[in-house]
Coordinates of C-alpha atoms and ligand atoms in Angstrom, one line a residue:
X1 CA 103.2 78.4 126.6
X2 CA 102.0 79.5 123.2
X3 CA 102.2 76.8 120.5
X4 CA 104.6 78.9 118.4
X5 CA 107.4 77.2 120.4
X6 CA 107.6 73.7 121.3
X7 CA 109.0 72.9 124.7
X8 CA 111.8 70.5 123.9
X9 CA 115.3 71.8 123.7
X10 CA 117.9 69.8 122.1
X11 CA 121.5 70.2 122.7
X12 CA 124.2 69.4 120.3
X13 CA 128.0 69.4 120.7
X14 CA 130.3 69.9 117.6
X15 CA 133.7 71.5 117.1
X16 CA 132.7 74.0 114.5
X17 CA 129.4 75.7 113.4
X18 CA 128.8 77.3 110.1
X19 CA 125.8 79.6 109.9
X20 CA 124.7 79.9 106.3
X21 CA 125.2 77.7 103.2
X22 CA 125.9 80.2 100.5
X23 CA 129.4 80.2 98.8
X24 CA 131.3 81.4 101.8
X25 CA 129.6 78.9 104.2
X26 CA 130.0 76.0 102.0
X27 CA 133.6 76.5 101.2
X28 CA 134.4 76.9 105.0
X29 CA 132.6 73.7 105.7
X30 CA 134.4 71.8 102.9
X31 CA 137.8 72.9 104.4
X32 CA 136.6 71.9 107.9
X33 CA 135.5 68.5 106.7
X34 CA 138.9 68.0 104.9
X35 CA 140.5 68.6 108.3
X36 CA 138.3 66.1 109.9
X37 CA 136.7 68.7 112.2
X38 CA 133.2 67.7 113.5
X39 CA 131.0 70.5 111.9
X40 CA 127.4 71.5 111.8
X41 CA 126.1 73.8 109.0
X42 CA 122.9 75.4 109.9
X43 CA 121.0 77.1 107.2
X44 CA 117.5 78.8 107.2
X45 CA 117.1 78.0 103.5
X46 CA 117.8 74.7 101.8
X47 CA 121.5 75.3 100.8
X48 CA 121.2 75.5 97.1
X49 CA 118.5 78.2 97.5
X50 CA 121.1 80.6 99.0
X51 CA 121.5 83.9 97.3
X52 CA 124.8 82.9 95.9
X53 CA 122.8 80.9 93.4
X54 CA 121.4 84.0 92.0
X55 CA 124.7 85.5 91.0
X56 CA 124.8 85.8 87.3
X57 CA 127.8 87.6 85.8
X58 CA 130.9 85.9 87.0
X59 CA 133.8 85.4 89.3
X60 CA 137.1 87.3 88.5
X61 CA 140.6 86.0 88.6
X62 CA 143.6 87.4 86.7
X63 CA 144.2 84.1 84.8
X64 CA 145.1 85.9 81.6
X65 CA 143.5 83.3 79.6
X66 CA 142.2 85.6 76.9
X67 CA 144.5 88.6 77.2
X68 CA 147.4 89.7 79.3
X69 CA 146.5 90.1 83.0
X70 CA 148.2 90.2 86.4
X71 CA 146.9 89.9 90.0
X72 CA 148.6 93.3 90.7
X73 CA 146.3 94.9 88.2
X74 CA 143.3 93.2 89.8
X75 CA 144.5 94.4 93.2
X76 CA 144.8 98.0 92.0
X77 CA 141.4 97.9 90.3
X78 CA 139.8 96.6 93.6
X79 CA 141.4 99.5 95.5
X80 CA 140.6 102.2 93.0
X81 CA 137.1 100.8 92.6
X82 CA 136.7 101.0 96.4
X83 CA 137.6 104.6 96.3
X84 CA 140.7 103.8 98.4
X85 CA 138.9 102.6 101.5
X86 CA 139.8 98.9 100.9
X87 CA 142.5 97.6 103.1
X88 CA 145.3 96.9 100.7
X89 CA 146.8 93.9 102.4
X90 CA 143.3 92.3 102.1
X91 CA 142.8 93.3 98.5
X92 CA 146.3 91.7 97.8
X93 CA 145.0 88.4 99.4
X94 CA 141.9 88.6 97.3
X95 CA 143.6 89.2 93.9
X96 CA 146.3 86.6 94.6
X97 CA 144.2 83.8 95.9
X98 CA 141.5 84.3 93.4
X99 CA 143.7 82.5 90.9
X100 CA 144.0 79.1 92.8
X101 CA 140.5 79.3 94.1
X102 CA 139.0 79.5 90.5
X103 CA 141.2 76.7 89.3
X104 CA 140.3 74.6 92.3
X105 CA 136.6 75.1 91.5
X106 CA 137.3 74.0 87.9
X107 CA 139.0 70.9 89.2
X108 CA 135.9 70.2 91.3
X109 CA 134.0 70.2 88.1
X110 CA 132.4 73.6 87.6
X111 CA 131.3 73.9 84.0
X112 CA 132.9 77.2 83.0
X113 CA 132.5 78.6 79.5
X114 CA 135.5 77.7 77.4
X115 CA 137.8 79.6 75.0
X116 CA 138.2 77.9 71.6
X117 CA 141.4 76.2 72.9
X118 CA 139.7 74.8 76.0
X119 CA 140.7 77.3 78.6
X120 CA 138.3 79.0 81.1
X121 CA 136.8 81.9 79.1
X122 CA 136.8 85.4 80.5
X123 CA 134.8 88.5 79.9
X124 CA 134.8 92.1 80.7
X125 CA 133.3 93.6 83.9
X126 CA 132.9 97.2 85.3
X127 CA 136.2 98.7 86.7
X128 CA 138.4 95.8 85.8
X129 CA 141.3 97.1 83.7
X130 CA 144.5 96.3 81.9
X131 CA 147.7 97.9 83.2
X132 CA 146.4 100.0 86.0
X133 CA 143.5 101.7 84.3
X134 CA 144.4 101.8 80.5
X135 CA 141.2 100.2 79.3
X136 CA 138.8 97.2 80.0
X137 CA 140.3 93.7 80.5
X138 CA 138.7 90.2 80.2
X139 CA 138.9 89.0 83.9
X140 CA 135.6 87.5 84.8
X141 CA 135.3 83.6 84.5
X142 CA 131.7 82.6 83.9
X143 CA 129.2 79.9 83.3
X144 CA 126.7 81.7 80.9
X145 CA 124.8 84.0 83.3
X146 CA 124.5 81.3 86.0
X147 CA 127.9 81.5 87.5
X148 CA 126.6 81.6 91.2
X149 CA 124.3 78.8 90.6
X150 CA 127.1 76.6 89.3
X151 CA 129.4 77.6 92.3
X152 CA 126.8 76.7 94.8
X153 CA 125.9 73.4 93.1
X154 CA 129.6 72.5 92.8
X155 CA 130.5 73.3 96.4
X156 CA 127.3 71.6 97.8
X157 CA 128.2 68.4 95.9
X158 CA 131.6 68.5 97.4
X159 CA 130.3 69.0 100.9
X160 CA 127.9 66.1 100.5
X161 CA 130.8 64.0 99.2
X162 CA 133.0 65.0 102.2
X163 CA 130.1 64.1 104.7
X164 CA 129.4 67.6 106.0
X165 CA 126.4 67.6 108.4
X166 CA 123.7 69.9 107.4
X167 CA 120.9 71.2 109.5
X168 CA 118.6 72.5 106.8
X169 CA 115.9 75.0 107.6
X170 CA 117.2 75.7 111.1
X171 CA 117.0 79.4 111.6
X172 CA 119.6 80.6 113.9
X173 CA 118.0 83.1 116.3
X174 CA 120.8 83.8 118.7
X175 CA 124.5 83.5 119.5
X176 CA 125.7 82.2 122.7
X177 CA 128.5 83.9 124.6
X178 CA 130.6 82.7 127.4
X179 CA 132.3 85.0 130.0
X180 CA 130.5 88.2 128.9
X181 CA 129.5 89.9 125.6
X182 CA 132.0 90.5 122.8
X183 CA 132.8 94.0 124.0
X184 CA 133.5 92.6 127.5
X185 CA 136.1 90.0 126.4
X186 CA 133.5 87.2 126.1
X187 CA 133.9 84.3 123.9
X188 CA 131.3 83.0 121.4
X189 CA 130.5 79.4 122.3
X190 CA 127.6 78.4 120.2
X191 CA 124.2 79.4 118.6
X192 CA 120.5 78.8 119.2
X193 CA 118.7 77.4 116.2
X194 CA 114.8 77.4 115.7
X195 CA 113.8 74.2 113.6
X196 CA 111.4 75.7 111.2
X197 CA 109.5 72.5 110.5
X198 CA 108.4 72.0 114.2
X199 CA 109.2 75.0 116.2
X200 CA 111.7 73.5 118.5
X201 CA 114.8 75.3 119.9
X202 CA 118.2 73.7 119.7
X203 CA 121.2 74.8 121.4
X204 CA 124.6 74.0 119.6
X205 CA 127.9 74.3 121.5
X206 CA 131.1 74.7 119.5
X207 CA 134.8 76.0 119.7
X208 CA 134.3 78.1 116.6
X209 CA 131.3 79.7 115.0
X210 CA 131.2 81.2 111.5
X211 CA 128.7 83.7 110.3
X212 CA 128.2 83.3 106.6
X213 CA 124.6 84.7 106.5
X214 CA 124.9 87.1 103.5
X215 CA 123.6 90.7 103.2
X216 CA 120.6 92.8 104.1
X217 CA 119.3 94.3 100.8
X218 CA 115.7 93.7 102.1
X219 CA 116.0 96.9 104.1
X220 CA 115.3 98.8 100.9
X221 CA 112.2 98.9 98.8
X222 CA 113.7 98.4 95.4
X223 CA 116.3 95.6 95.8
X224 CA 117.9 92.7 93.8
X225 CA 118.2 90.7 97.0
X226 CA 116.1 87.6 97.8
X227 CA 113.5 87.8 100.7
X228 CA 115.8 86.0 103.0
X229 CA 118.6 88.7 103.0
X230 CA 117.7 90.4 106.2
X231 CA 121.0 90.9 107.9
X232 CA 120.6 88.2 110.5
X233 CA 124.4 87.5 111.2
X234 CA 125.2 91.2 111.4
X235 CA 122.4 92.0 113.8
X236 CA 122.9 89.0 116.0
X237 CA 126.6 89.9 116.5
X238 CA 125.7 93.5 117.0
X239 CA 123.4 92.6 119.8
X240 CA 126.2 90.8 121.5
X241 CA 128.7 93.9 121.5
X242 CA 130.3 93.2 118.2
X243 CA 130.7 96.6 116.1
X244 CA 129.6 96.8 112.5
X245 CA 132.1 98.3 110.0
X246 CA 131.5 100.7 107.0
X247 CA 127.8 100.2 107.0
X248 CA 127.2 103.4 105.1
X249 CA 128.7 101.9 102.1
X250 CA 125.8 100.2 100.4
X251 CA 125.9 99.6 96.8
X252 CA 123.1 100.3 94.3
X253 CA 123.4 98.3 91.1
X254 CA 122.6 100.4 88.0
X255 CA 120.4 97.9 86.1
X256 CA 117.5 96.6 88.1
X257 CA 114.2 95.8 86.4
X258 CA 112.0 98.9 86.9
X259 CA 109.6 98.7 89.9
X260 CA 110.7 95.1 91.1
X261 CA 114.5 95.7 91.4
X262 CA 115.2 92.3 89.9
X263 CA 118.7 92.3 88.7
X264 CA 119.9 92.3 85.0
X265 CA 123.5 91.5 85.4
X266 CA 126.4 93.7 84.5
X267 CA 127.3 90.8 82.1
X268 CA 124.9 92.5 79.7
X269 CA 127.3 95.5 79.6
X270 CA 130.4 93.2 79.9
X271 CA 129.2 91.7 76.6
X272 CA 128.9 95.2 75.1
X273 CA 125.4 96.4 76.1
X274 CA 124.7 100.2 76.1
X275 CA 122.9 102.5 78.6
X276 CA 120.7 105.1 76.7
X277 CA 118.8 108.1 77.8
X278 CA 115.6 109.6 76.4
X279 CA 117.7 111.5 73.7
X280 CA 119.0 108.1 72.5
X281 CA 122.4 109.1 73.7
X282 CA 125.1 106.7 75.4
X283 CA 125.2 109.3 78.3
X284 CA 128.1 107.5 80.2
X285 CA 130.5 109.4 77.6
X286 CA 129.9 112.5 79.8
X287 CA 130.8 110.8 83.1
X288 CA 133.4 108.0 82.3
X289 CA 134.7 108.6 78.7
X290 CA 137.3 105.8 79.0
X291 CA 135.4 103.0 80.5
X292 CA 131.8 104.2 79.5
X293 CA 129.3 101.5 80.6
X294 CA 132.1 99.5 82.2
X295 CA 132.7 102.2 84.8
X296 CA 132.1 101.2 88.5
X297 CA 128.6 100.8 89.7
X298 CA 128.6 103.8 92.1
X299 CA 129.4 106.1 89.1
X300 CA 126.8 104.6 86.9
X301 CA 124.1 104.7 89.4
X302 CA 124.8 108.4 90.1
X303 CA 124.9 109.2 86.4
X304 CA 121.5 107.5 85.9
X305 CA 120.1 109.7 88.7
X306 CA 121.7 112.8 87.1
X307 CA 120.1 112.0 83.8
X308 CA 116.7 111.3 85.4
X309 CA 117.0 114.7 87.4
X310 CA 117.9 116.6 84.2
X311 CA 114.6 115.2 82.6
X312 CA 116.5 112.8 80.4
X313 CA 114.9 109.6 81.8
X314 CA 112.9 107.7 79.3
X315 CA 109.8 109.8 78.6
X316 CA 110.8 112.1 81.4
X317 CA 110.3 109.2 83.8
X318 CA 112.6 107.6 86.5
X319 CA 114.4 105.0 84.3
X320 CA 116.7 104.7 81.4
X321 CA 117.3 101.9 78.8
X322 CA 119.7 99.0 78.7
X323 CA 120.1 98.2 75.0
X324 CA 121.7 94.9 73.9
X325 CA 120.0 94.6 70.5
X326 CA 123.3 95.3 68.6
X327 CA 124.8 92.2 70.2
X328 CA 122.6 90.0 68.1
X329 CA 120.5 87.0 68.9
X330 CA 123.3 84.5 69.2
X331 CA 125.4 86.3 71.8
X332 CA 122.2 87.2 73.8
X333 CA 120.8 83.7 73.8
X334 CA 124.2 82.0 74.5
X335 CA 125.8 84.3 77.0
X336 CA 122.8 86.1 78.6
X337 CA 120.0 83.5 78.6
X338 CA 118.7 84.0 82.2
X339 CA 118.7 87.7 82.3
X340 CA 116.9 87.8 78.9
X341 CA 114.3 85.5 80.3
X342 CA 114.0 87.8 83.4
X343 CA 113.3 90.7 81.1
X344 CA 110.7 88.8 79.2
X345 CA 108.9 87.4 82.3
X346 CA 109.0 90.4 84.6
X347 CA 108.9 93.2 82.1
X348 CA 107.3 91.8 79.1
X349 CA 110.1 93.1 77.1
X350 CA 112.1 91.2 74.3
X351 CA 115.7 92.2 74.6
X352 CA 116.6 90.9 71.2
X353 CA 114.3 93.6 69.6
X354 CA 113.6 96.1 72.4
X355 CA 115.6 98.2 74.8
X356 CA 115.0 97.1 78.5
X357 CA 113.9 99.8 81.0
X358 CA 116.1 99.8 84.0
X359 CA 116.8 101.9 87.3
X360 CA 119.3 101.4 90.2
X361 CA 118.5 98.7 92.7
X362 CA 119.8 98.1 96.3
X363 CA 122.3 95.3 95.9
X364 CA 125.3 94.7 98.0
X365 CA 126.7 95.5 101.5
X366 CA 130.3 96.5 101.4
X367 CA 130.1 96.8 105.2
X368 CA 129.4 94.2 107.8
X369 CA 131.0 92.3 110.7
X370 CA 134.7 93.5 110.9
X371 CA 137.3 90.7 110.5
X372 CA 141.0 90.4 110.0
X373 CA 142.6 88.4 107.2
X374 CA 142.0 85.1 108.9
X375 CA 138.2 86.0 109.2
X376 CA 138.5 86.3 112.9
X377 CA 135.9 88.9 114.1
X378 CA 137.2 92.1 115.6
X379 CA 136.0 93.6 118.8
X380 CA 137.4 97.1 118.3
X381 CA 139.5 99.4 116.1
X382 CA 142.7 98.1 117.7
X383 CA 142.3 94.7 116.2
X384 CA 141.5 92.6 119.2
X385 CA 139.6 89.5 118.2
X386 CA 136.3 88.1 119.6
X387 CA 137.4 84.5 120.5
X388 CA 135.4 81.8 118.8
X389 CA 133.6 84.1 116.3
X390 CA 134.4 84.3 112.5
X391 CA 132.7 85.9 109.5
X392 CA 133.0 85.6 105.8
X393 CA 131.2 86.5 102.7
X394 CA 128.8 89.4 102.4
X395 CA 128.1 89.5 106.1
X396 CA 131.8 90.3 106.7
X397 CA 133.9 93.4 106.1
X398 CA 137.5 92.5 105.9
X399 CA 137.7 95.0 103.9
X400 CA 138.4 94.2 100.3
X401 CA 135.7 96.3 98.7
X402 CA 136.2 99.6 100.5
X403 CA 133.6 102.1 99.6
X404 CA 132.4 100.4 96.5
X405 CA 132.6 96.7 95.2
X406 CA 133.6 95.9 91.7
X407 CA 131.3 93.4 89.8
X408 CA 132.5 89.8 90.2
X409 CA 134.5 90.6 93.3
X410 CA 131.9 89.3 95.8
X411 CA 132.0 85.7 94.5
X412 CA 135.8 85.8 94.7
X413 CA 135.6 87.2 98.2
X414 CA 133.4 84.2 99.2
X415 CA 135.8 81.7 97.7
X416 CA 139.0 83.2 99.0
X417 CA 137.7 84.1 102.5
X418 CA 135.3 81.2 102.9
X419 CA 138.3 78.9 102.5
X420 CA 140.5 81.0 104.8
X421 CA 137.7 80.7 107.5
X422 CA 137.6 76.9 107.3
X423 CA 141.5 76.8 107.5
X424 CA 141.6 79.1 110.5
X425 CA 138.7 77.6 112.3
X426 CA 140.3 74.1 111.9
X427 CA 143.4 75.4 113.5
X428 CA 141.5 77.0 116.4
X429 CA 139.3 73.8 116.9
X430 CA 142.5 71.6 117.1
X431 CA 144.2 73.9 119.8
X432 CA 141.1 74.9 122.0
X433 CA 139.1 73.0 124.5
X434 CA 135.3 73.0 124.3
X435 CA 133.7 76.1 126.1
X436 CA 131.7 75.6 129.2
X437 CA 128.1 74.3 129.2
X438 CA 125.6 76.2 127.1
X439 CA 122.6 74.7 128.9
X440 CA 119.8 77.2 129.2
X441 CA 121.4 79.6 126.7
X442 CA 118.0 79.7 124.7
X443 CA 116.1 81.2 127.6
X444 CA 116.4 84.9 126.5
X445 CA 115.5 84.3 122.7
X446 CA 112.7 82.0 123.8
X447 CA 111.2 84.8 125.8
X448 CA 111.5 87.2 122.9
X449 CA 109.9 84.7 120.5
X450 CA 107.0 84.1 122.9
X451 CA 106.4 87.7 123.4
X452 CA 106.0 88.1 119.6
X453 CA 103.3 85.5 119.4
X454 CA 101.5 86.0 122.7
X455 CA 100.9 89.8 122.9
X456 CA 97.1 90.2 122.9
X457 CA 97.3 93.1 120.4
X458 CA 100.0 95.0 118.5
X459 CA 101.4 96.5 115.3
X460 CA 101.7 94.1 112.3
X461 CA 105.2 93.5 111.2
X462 CA 104.4 94.0 107.5
X463 CA 103.5 97.6 108.1
X464 CA 106.8 98.4 109.9
X465 CA 108.6 96.6 107.2
X466 CA 106.9 98.6 104.4
X467 CA 107.7 102.0 106.2
X468 CA 111.3 101.0 106.8
X469 CA 111.9 99.9 103.2
X470 CA 110.4 103.3 101.9
X471 CA 112.4 105.3 104.4
X472 CA 115.7 103.6 103.4
X473 CA 115.0 104.0 99.7
X474 CA 114.1 107.7 100.0
X475 CA 116.7 108.8 102.6
X476 CA 119.6 106.4 102.6
X477 CA 119.8 105.9 98.8
X478 CA 122.2 106.8 96.1
X479 CA 122.3 110.5 97.1
X480 CA 122.2 111.6 100.7
X481 CA 122.5 114.7 102.9
X482 CA 122.3 115.8 106.5
X483 CA 118.5 116.4 106.4
X484 CA 117.8 113.1 104.8
X485 CA 120.0 111.1 107.0
X486 CA 118.9 112.9 110.2
X487 CA 115.3 112.0 109.3
X488 CA 116.3 108.5 108.7
X489 CA 118.0 108.0 112.0
X490 CA 114.8 109.4 113.7
X491 CA 112.4 107.5 111.6
X492 CA 114.2 104.1 112.3
X493 CA 114.1 104.9 116.1
X494 CA 110.4 105.5 115.9
X495 CA 109.9 102.2 113.9
X496 CA 112.0 100.4 116.5
X497 CA 109.8 101.8 119.1
X498 CA 106.7 100.3 117.3
X499 CA 108.5 97.0 116.8
X500 CA 108.7 96.6 120.5
X501 CA 105.0 96.0 120.3
X502 CA 104.8 94.0 117.2
X503 CA 102.6 90.9 117.2
X504 CA 102.3 87.9 114.8
X505 CA 99.1 86.3 114.0
X506 CA 100.2 82.8 113.3
X507 CA 100.6 81.0 116.7
X508 CA 101.3 77.7 115.3
X509 CA 104.6 75.7 115.6
X510 CA 104.8 74.3 112.1
X511 CA 106.6 76.4 109.4
X512 CA 105.6 79.6 111.3
X513 CA 107.1 82.0 108.7
X514 CA 105.2 84.8 110.3
X515 CA 107.1 84.5 113.5
X516 CA 110.5 84.4 111.7
X517 CA 109.7 87.2 109.4
X518 CA 108.9 89.3 112.4
X519 CA 112.2 88.2 114.0
X520 CA 113.9 89.2 110.7
X521 CA 112.3 92.7 110.7
X522 CA 114.1 93.2 114.0
X523 CA 117.4 92.4 112.2
X524 CA 116.6 94.8 109.3
X525 CA 115.8 97.5 111.8
X526 CA 119.3 97.1 113.4
X527 CA 121.2 97.0 110.3
X528 CA 119.3 100.0 108.8
X529 CA 120.1 101.8 112.0
X530 CA 123.8 101.0 111.9
X531 CA 123.7 102.2 108.2
X532 CA 122.0 105.5 108.7
X533 CA 123.9 106.4 111.9
X534 CA 127.3 105.6 110.1
X535 CA 126.2 107.6 107.0
X536 CA 125.1 110.6 109.0
X537 CA 128.6 110.8 110.7
X538 CA 130.6 110.5 107.5
X539 CA 130.6 114.1 106.2
X540 CA 132.4 113.4 102.9
X541 CA 131.6 111.6 99.6
X542 CA 133.5 108.3 98.9
X543 CA 132.4 105.4 96.6
X544 CA 128.8 104.5 97.2
X545 CA 128.4 107.0 100.0
X546 CA 127.6 110.2 98.2
X547 CA 126.7 113.2 100.2
X548 CA 125.4 116.2 98.3
X549 CA 126.2 118.5 101.2
X550 CA 129.9 117.2 101.2
X551 CA 130.6 116.2 97.6
X552 CA 134.2 115.8 97.9
X553 CA 136.3 112.9 99.3
X554 CA 138.1 114.0 102.4
X555 CA 141.2 111.9 103.0
X556 CA 142.6 114.0 105.8
X557 CA 139.5 113.2 108.0
X558 CA 137.9 110.0 106.6
X559 CA 140.6 107.8 105.1
X560 CA 139.3 105.3 107.8
X561 CA 136.8 102.6 108.5
X562 CA 133.8 103.4 110.6
X563 CA 132.9 101.1 113.6
X564 CA 129.5 101.5 115.1
X565 CA 128.2 99.8 118.4
X566 CA 124.6 99.2 119.3
X567 CA 123.2 101.6 121.9
X568 CA 122.4 100.2 125.3
X569 CA 118.8 99.1 126.1
X570 CA 117.5 99.8 122.7
X571 CA 118.6 103.5 122.6
X572 CA 119.9 104.6 119.2
X573 CA 123.5 103.9 118.5
X574 CA 125.9 106.8 119.4
X575 CA 129.2 105.0 119.8
X576 CA 131.4 105.3 116.8
X577 CA 135.1 104.8 116.3
X578 CA 137.3 104.8 113.2
X579 CA 140.1 102.6 112.1
X580 CA 142.8 103.7 109.7
X581 CA 142.9 102.1 106.2
X582 CA 145.9 99.8 105.6
X583 CA 147.9 101.2 102.6
X584 CA 150.7 99.1 101.3
X585 CA 151.2 99.8 97.6
X586 CA 148.9 102.4 96.1
X587 CA 148.5 106.1 97.5
X588 CA 145.1 107.4 97.2
X589 CA 144.5 109.5 94.0
X590 CA 141.5 111.2 92.4
X591 CA 139.3 108.4 90.9
X592 CA 138.8 109.0 87.1
X593 CA 137.7 106.5 84.6
Ligands
FAD601 C1 120.8 88.9 91.9 C2 122.2 89.0 92.4 C3 123.4 88.8 91.5 C4 124.6 88.8 91.9 N1 125.7 88.6 90.9 C5 126.9 88.5 91.2 C6 127.9 88.2 90.3 O1 127.7 88.0 89.1 N2 129.2 88.2 90.8 C7 129.6 88.4 92.1 O2 130.7 88.4 92.4 N3 128.5 88.7 93.0 C8 127.2 88.8 92.6 N4 126.3 89.1 93.6 C9 126.7 89.2 95.0 C10 126.9 87.7 95.6 O3 126.1 86.8 94.8 C11 126.5 87.8 97.0 O4 127.2 88.8 97.6 C12 127.0 86.4 97.6 O5 126.5 85.4 96.9 C13 126.8 86.3 99.1 O6 127.2 85.0 99.4 P1 127.2 84.5 100.9 O7 127.8 83.2 101.0 O8 127.8 85.6 101.8 O9 125.7 84.4 101.4 P2 124.4 84.0 100.6 O10 124.7 83.3 99.4 O11 123.5 85.0 100.6 O12 123.9 82.8 101.6 C14 123.4 83.2 103.0 C15 123.2 81.9 103.7 O13 122.9 82.3 105.1 C16 121.8 81.5 105.5 N5 121.2 82.3 106.7 C17 121.0 83.6 106.8 N6 120.4 83.9 107.9 C18 120.3 82.8 108.6 C19 119.9 82.5 109.9 N7 119.4 83.4 110.8 N8 120.0 81.3 110.3 C20 120.4 80.2 109.5 N9 120.8 80.5 108.3 C21 120.9 81.7 107.8 C22 120.9 81.4 104.3 O14 120.1 80.1 104.5 C23 122.0 81.1 103.3 O15 122.3 79.8 103.1 C24 125.0 89.0 93.1 C25 124.0 89.2 94.1 C26 122.6 89.2 93.7 C27 121.4 89.4 94.7

């Protein structure tokens, strides 16, 4: 045996497993602890390094602390922002439960910014409006531009206090199924974890497993996402027969630092920042005259591309300017300290006196593992659940964000559905017996990991990764068409072929990140494939999915969620199905801002 894996296999029995310690995973773990359920949280990163900690702008809830607001307005904005693809029962849960969730966080000690009379302060964010679209409303609760950091620290402290058991730096490399795969009625009965520190495999058995592994922005070359966001939970579920939902809807955030994609939060526009083209014009007035820079992200990213195509990028190049100079030093330093620092460090620009060059950056997965309102994973379009498997946070698609997420709605999604996941899993754990033995469940993945490190020769993962990221950027970006997407599907299949012969150079067992990155590349290829195949099949434009060959939204044919299944034996995915959108209160209309 190669030394990349050590022989010992541990087996650990718990009631519940949470994979991932971002906002969604931590809140679920906290609920489980409150119910006294023996729980293991496995996380490949130290918990407070999860991407939730990078969220800057805020978390929205219709508290109405600064001006009149109602959860119904929030619900409407979420649905319209999502171009009517969001399930309206889910959007209602999000908007209603956002309010108690934020208040609960405050009681846990989260240091929100305050109004002069001591309430949680709120600021504007794109697409959040007063009275069903009349104008911007202050709905985003924030802690400077470090909101996610504060949420993560607060929830982690609470988990430690409640005695949650963490397995830090355990990389989950497989899910265990009992009685067949998910599409054959099987039940999820555990996970296999690879302990990064020493290369041992550990099998965990449980009655309920939550995927809270975040997104897959690393599939694109220019992205705001951390290196760890490689779609692990989505790909692992997909490999076991779970469909992925609405993967064609991937959000490009308008304001990434040019070249690196590092995010400059929408908070900059929420506080009043401008977007300026080469002619010095606030060009959003031609695209969204009412909301201007506070229009939803899909629209602004398209507008930036239009400006660049028309030769109005700065100096004729592929970026435009974010200008906050008029806000003044005090507002910039007090309310936008971190993003100002990012512009200084990564771009050498001083936002107090200079405009900042920005361009769209791959940011957020609206799609993911399909779930119902209780976060139970769905096996098909009819709503049958996969017993034992749950998903919450960015890995999941419930679907509250539809075809385009509004800023600040992801953090709320984590809080509301992370909490719901913990509650539902606790119920299941109390009423379900332990599944059968999972001994030997690590064999398949052990062989796969060994193959990566024992092949005598082969392609280097970094090369495939670079090609994949370029292909996704060029062909599955803000604008798409049949030729681009067709080439993407073929290109990904070719890269998957090469991946079958990939080889890692580090054969050691201690912190073998080479091996894990190769494994993660496999997840990226799977999620990229699901994205390109779903995008190819959706011949309309809706939200973040913008087809130049089909520029109109087509409700007659596509007011439905896409489900895509992995092909058998590595063949490209061809099985797709569609699930009708749940409409309760708001009939689809043209989307004007
Ligand atoms: C730069 C940036 C700024 C943002 N700003 C905002 C904002 O202001 N407001 C907002 O609403 N949203 C914002 N978002 C989006 C939001 O932060 C994310 O969607 C959200 O934090 C995702 O949380 P999560 O709990 O789903 O997963 P994450 O916080 O991404 O955590 C994923 C967890 O899964 C673990 N994990 C992954 N794979 C494995 C594996 N194989 N084995 C074990 N563990 C694994 C990781 O260790 C980690 O703990 C921002 C995103 C970015 C990138």
